[in-house]
Short mmCIF file of C-alpha atoms in Angstrom, two decimals:
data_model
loop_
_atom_site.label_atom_id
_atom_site.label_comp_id
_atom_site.label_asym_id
_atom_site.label_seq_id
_atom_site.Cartn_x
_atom_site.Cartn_y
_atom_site.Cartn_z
CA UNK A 115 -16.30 -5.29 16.86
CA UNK A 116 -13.56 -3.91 14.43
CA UNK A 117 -12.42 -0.90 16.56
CA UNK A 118 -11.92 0.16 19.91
CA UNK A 119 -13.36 3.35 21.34
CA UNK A 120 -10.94 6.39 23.07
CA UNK A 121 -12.33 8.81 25.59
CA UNK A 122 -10.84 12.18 25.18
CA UNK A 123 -10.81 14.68 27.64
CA UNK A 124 -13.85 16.76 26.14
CA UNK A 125 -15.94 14.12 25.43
CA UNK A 126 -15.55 13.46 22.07
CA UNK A 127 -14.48 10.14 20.77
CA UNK A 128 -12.89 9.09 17.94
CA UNK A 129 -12.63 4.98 17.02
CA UNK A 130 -9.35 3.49 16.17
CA UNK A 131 -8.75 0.19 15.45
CA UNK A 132 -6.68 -1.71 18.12
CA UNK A 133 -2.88 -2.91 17.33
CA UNK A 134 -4.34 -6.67 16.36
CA UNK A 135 -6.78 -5.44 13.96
CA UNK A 136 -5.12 -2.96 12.19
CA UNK A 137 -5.59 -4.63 8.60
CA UNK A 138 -2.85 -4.77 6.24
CA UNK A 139 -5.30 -4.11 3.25
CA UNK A 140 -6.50 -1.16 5.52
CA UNK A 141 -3.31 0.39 5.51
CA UNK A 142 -2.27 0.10 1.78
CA UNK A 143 -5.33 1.28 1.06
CA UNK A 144 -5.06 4.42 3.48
CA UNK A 145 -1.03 5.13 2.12
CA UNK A 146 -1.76 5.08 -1.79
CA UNK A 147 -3.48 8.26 -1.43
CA UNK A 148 -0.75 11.15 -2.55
CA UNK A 149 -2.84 13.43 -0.17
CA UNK A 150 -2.48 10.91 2.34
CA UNK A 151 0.85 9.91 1.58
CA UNK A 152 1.85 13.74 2.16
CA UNK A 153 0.15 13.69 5.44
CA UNK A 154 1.57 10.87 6.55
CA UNK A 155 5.13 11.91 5.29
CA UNK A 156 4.72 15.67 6.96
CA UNK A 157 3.75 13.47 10.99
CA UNK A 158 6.79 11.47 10.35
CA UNK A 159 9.11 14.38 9.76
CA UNK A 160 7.59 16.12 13.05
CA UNK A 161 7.29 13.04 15.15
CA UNK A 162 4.80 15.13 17.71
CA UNK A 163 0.94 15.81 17.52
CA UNK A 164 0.21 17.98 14.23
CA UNK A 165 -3.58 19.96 14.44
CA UNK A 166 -5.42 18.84 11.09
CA UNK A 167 -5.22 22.83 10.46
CA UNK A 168 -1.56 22.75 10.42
CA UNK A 169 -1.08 20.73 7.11
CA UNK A 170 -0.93 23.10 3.71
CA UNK A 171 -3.19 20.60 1.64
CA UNK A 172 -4.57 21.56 -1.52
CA UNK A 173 -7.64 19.97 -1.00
CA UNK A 174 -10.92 21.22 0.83
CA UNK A 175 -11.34 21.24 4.77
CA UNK A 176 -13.84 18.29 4.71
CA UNK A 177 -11.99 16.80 2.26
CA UNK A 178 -8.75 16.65 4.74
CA UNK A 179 -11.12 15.84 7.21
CA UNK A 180 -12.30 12.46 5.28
CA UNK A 181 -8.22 12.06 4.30
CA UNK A 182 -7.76 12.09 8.24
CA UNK A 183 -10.60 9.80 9.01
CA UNK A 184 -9.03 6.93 6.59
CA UNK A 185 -6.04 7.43 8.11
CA UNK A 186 -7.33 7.04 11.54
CA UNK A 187 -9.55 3.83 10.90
CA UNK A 188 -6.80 2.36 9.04
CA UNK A 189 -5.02 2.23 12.03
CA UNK A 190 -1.87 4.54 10.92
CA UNK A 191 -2.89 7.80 12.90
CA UNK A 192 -4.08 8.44 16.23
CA UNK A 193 -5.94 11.40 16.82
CA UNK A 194 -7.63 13.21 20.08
CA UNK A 195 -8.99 15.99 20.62
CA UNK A 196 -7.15 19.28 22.17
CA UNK A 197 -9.78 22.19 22.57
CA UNK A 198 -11.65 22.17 20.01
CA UNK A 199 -8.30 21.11 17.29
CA UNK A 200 -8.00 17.40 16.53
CA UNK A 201 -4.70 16.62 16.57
CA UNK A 202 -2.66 13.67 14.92
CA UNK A 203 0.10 11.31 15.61
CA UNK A 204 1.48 8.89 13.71
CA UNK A 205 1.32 5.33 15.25
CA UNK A 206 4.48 4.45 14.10
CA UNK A 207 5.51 1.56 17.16
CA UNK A 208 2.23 0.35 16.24
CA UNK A 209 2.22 -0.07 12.79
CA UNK A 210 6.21 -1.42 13.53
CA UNK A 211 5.16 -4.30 15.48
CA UNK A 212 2.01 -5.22 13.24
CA UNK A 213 3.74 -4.72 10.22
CA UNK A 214 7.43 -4.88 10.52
CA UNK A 215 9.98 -2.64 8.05
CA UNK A 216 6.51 -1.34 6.18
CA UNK A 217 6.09 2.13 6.80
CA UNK A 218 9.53 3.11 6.72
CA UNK A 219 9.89 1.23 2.75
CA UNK A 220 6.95 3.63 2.09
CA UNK A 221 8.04 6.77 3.61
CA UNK A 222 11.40 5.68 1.97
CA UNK A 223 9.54 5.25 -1.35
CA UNK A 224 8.04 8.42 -1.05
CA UNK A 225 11.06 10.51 -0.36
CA UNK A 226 12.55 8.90 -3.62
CA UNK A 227 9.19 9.84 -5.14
CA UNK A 228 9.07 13.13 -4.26
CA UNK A 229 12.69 13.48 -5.20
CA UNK A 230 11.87 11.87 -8.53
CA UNK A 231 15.34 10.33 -8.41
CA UNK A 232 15.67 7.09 -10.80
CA UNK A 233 17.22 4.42 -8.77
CA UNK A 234 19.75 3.18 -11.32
CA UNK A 235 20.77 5.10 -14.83
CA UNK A 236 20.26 1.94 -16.39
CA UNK A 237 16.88 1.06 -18.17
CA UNK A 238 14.96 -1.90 -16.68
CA UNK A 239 16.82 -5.46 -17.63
CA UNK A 240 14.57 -7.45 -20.42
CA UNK A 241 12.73 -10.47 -18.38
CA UNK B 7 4.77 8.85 -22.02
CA UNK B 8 3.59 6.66 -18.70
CA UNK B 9 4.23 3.46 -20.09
CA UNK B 10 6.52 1.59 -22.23
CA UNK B 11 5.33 -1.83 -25.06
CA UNK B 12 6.82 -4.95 -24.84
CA UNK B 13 6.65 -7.14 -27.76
CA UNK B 14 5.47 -11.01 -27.72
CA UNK B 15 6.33 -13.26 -30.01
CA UNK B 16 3.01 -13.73 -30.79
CA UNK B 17 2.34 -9.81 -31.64
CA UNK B 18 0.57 -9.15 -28.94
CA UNK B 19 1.55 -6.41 -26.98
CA UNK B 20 1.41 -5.74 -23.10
CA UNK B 21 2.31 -2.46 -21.54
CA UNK B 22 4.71 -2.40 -18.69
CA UNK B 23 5.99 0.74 -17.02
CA UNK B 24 9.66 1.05 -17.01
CA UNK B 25 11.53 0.93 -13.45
CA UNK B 26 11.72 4.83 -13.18
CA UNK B 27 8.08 5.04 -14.05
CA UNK B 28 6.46 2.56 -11.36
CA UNK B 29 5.07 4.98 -8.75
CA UNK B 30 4.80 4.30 -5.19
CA UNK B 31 0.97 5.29 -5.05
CA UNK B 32 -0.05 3.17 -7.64
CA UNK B 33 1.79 -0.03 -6.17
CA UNK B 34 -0.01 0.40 -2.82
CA UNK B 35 -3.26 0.75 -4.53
CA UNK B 36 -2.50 -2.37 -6.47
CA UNK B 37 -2.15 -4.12 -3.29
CA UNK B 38 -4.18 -2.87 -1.42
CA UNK B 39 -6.83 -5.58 -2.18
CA UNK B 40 -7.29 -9.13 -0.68
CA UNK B 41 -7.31 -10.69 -3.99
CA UNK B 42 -4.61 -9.30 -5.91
CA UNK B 43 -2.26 -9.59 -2.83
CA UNK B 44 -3.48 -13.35 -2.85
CA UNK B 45 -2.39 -13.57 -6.84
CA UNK B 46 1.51 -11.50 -5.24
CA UNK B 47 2.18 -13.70 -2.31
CA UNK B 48 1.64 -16.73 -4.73
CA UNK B 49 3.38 -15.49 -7.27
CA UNK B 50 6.03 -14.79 -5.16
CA UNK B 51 5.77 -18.50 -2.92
CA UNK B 52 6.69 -19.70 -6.97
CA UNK B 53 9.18 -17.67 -8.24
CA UNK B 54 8.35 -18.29 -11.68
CA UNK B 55 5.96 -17.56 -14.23
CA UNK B 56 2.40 -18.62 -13.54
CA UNK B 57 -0.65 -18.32 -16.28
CA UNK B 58 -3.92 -16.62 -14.54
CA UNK B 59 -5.26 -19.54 -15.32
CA UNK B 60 -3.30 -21.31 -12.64
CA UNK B 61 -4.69 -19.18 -9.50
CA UNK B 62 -7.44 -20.61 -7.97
CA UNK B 63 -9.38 -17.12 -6.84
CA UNK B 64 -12.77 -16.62 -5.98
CA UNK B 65 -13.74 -14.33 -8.43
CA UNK B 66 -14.82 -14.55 -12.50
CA UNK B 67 -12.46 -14.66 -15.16
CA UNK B 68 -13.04 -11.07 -15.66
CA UNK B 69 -12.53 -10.18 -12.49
CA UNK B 70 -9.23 -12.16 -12.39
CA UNK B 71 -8.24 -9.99 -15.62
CA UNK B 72 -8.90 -7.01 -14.40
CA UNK B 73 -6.71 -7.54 -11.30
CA UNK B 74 -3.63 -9.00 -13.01
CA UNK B 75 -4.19 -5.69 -15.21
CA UNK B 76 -4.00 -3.78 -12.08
CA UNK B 77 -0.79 -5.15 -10.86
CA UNK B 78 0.95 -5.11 -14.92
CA UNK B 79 0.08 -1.50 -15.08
CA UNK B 80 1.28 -0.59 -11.83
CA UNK B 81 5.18 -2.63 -12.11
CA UNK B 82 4.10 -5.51 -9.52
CA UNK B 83 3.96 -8.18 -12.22
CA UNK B 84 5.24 -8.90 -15.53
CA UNK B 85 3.02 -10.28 -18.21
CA UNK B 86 3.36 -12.17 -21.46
CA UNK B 87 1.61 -14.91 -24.00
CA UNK B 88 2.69 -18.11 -23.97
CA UNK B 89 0.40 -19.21 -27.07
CA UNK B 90 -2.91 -18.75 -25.58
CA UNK B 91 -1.94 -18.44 -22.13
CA UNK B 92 -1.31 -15.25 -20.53
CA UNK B 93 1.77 -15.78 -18.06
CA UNK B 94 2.57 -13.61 -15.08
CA UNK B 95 5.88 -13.13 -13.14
CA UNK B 96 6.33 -11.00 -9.86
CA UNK B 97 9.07 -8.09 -10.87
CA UNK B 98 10.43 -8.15 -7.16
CA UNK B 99 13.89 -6.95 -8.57
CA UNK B 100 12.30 -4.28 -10.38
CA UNK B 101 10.38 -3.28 -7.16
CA UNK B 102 13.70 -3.60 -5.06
CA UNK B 103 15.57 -1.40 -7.26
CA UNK B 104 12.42 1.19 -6.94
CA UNK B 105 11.14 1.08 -3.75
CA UNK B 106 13.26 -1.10 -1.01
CA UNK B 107 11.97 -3.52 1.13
CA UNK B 108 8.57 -2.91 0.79
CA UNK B 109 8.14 -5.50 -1.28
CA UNK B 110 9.52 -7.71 1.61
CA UNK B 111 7.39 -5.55 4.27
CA UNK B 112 4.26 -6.18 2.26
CA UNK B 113 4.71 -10.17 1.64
CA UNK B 114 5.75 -10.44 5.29
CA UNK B 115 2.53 -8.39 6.34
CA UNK B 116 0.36 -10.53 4.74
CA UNK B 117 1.79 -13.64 5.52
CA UNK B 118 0.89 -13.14 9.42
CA UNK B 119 -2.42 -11.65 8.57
CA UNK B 120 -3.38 -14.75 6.75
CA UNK B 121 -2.40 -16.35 10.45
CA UNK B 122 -4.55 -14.25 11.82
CA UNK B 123 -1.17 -14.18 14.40
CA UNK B 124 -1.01 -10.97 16.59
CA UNK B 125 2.06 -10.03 17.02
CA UNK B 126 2.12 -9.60 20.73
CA UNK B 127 0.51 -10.96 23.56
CA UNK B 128 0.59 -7.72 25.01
CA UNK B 129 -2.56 -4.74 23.48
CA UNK B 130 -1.43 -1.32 22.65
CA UNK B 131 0.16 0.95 25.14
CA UNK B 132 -1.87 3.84 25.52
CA UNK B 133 -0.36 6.68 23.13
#
């Protein structure tokens, strides 16, 4: 029984995995996705519940969808149902006390990314 | 240009991306599997330069090259020959310098995943 099942208010329900089984693997896997990683970035600048709609992705609608979905079984979103929008949060407490100090080095990592700032004007020391 | 050569004294050459070249996607992907995060948190238990032939992993030898490959080519290790031997080192300054803490976030992650140790007594708050 990897996940846990959420009753939404029309029905619908969506798995996610519970705080203890959110995988480390899992989560790697879901974050080294640029796509993903963008997704993830835009929840953590808004800190509220995003619709899927609301994210300019230039990928296809069921492709978002199946970027979403990883997310969500990974453990690092939590989505529910509003209407008929599913919306997303990032579950940053949760992902804080499974996996201490990781999601903000990656959403750190990914600002310097996107930035494409060099950390140090020096070239990387011979080893 | 993604990558840069490193000569070995016995000619044969590895390549290694530069500090300012290792990208945050490709070092989650790397470790985003069981094994090759296995072959990181040894590497990094020994602080020193280990041939592949040293990790006991449940895979074939080709296998086993193909994931030390993975990490080389995305900055997490650092490869050379030693004669016949092909020795690896963890580039954790490297990674510092790049992306900070994650390292660190990652190592610790997996550390209390191998304990299979949740992290609270307590389950998830309902979000």
């Amino acid at each position: 029984m990897p996940t846990t099942e959420r009753g939404t208010t029309s029905g619908r329900r969506l798995a996610h995995p519970a705080v203890a089984e959110i995988r480390l693997e899992a989560v790697l896997h879901a974050l080294a996705d640029p796509v993903r990683l963008r997704i993830v970035r835009d929840l953590a600048d808004g800190h509220a519940d995003m619709a899927c709609i609301a994210f300019d992705l230039p990928v296809s609608k069921s492709t978002t969808t199946h970027h979403f979905k990883v997310l969500r079984e990974a453990g690092v979103i939590r989505q529910h149902y509003e209407g008929t929008s599913r919306m997303s949060r990032l579950r940053e407490d949760d992902l804080e006390a499974r996996f201490p100090g990781l999601l903000t080095a990656v959403l750190e990592g990914a600002r310097r990314s996107a930035g494409s700032v060099s950390p140090s004007p020096s070239p990387s020391p011979s080893a």
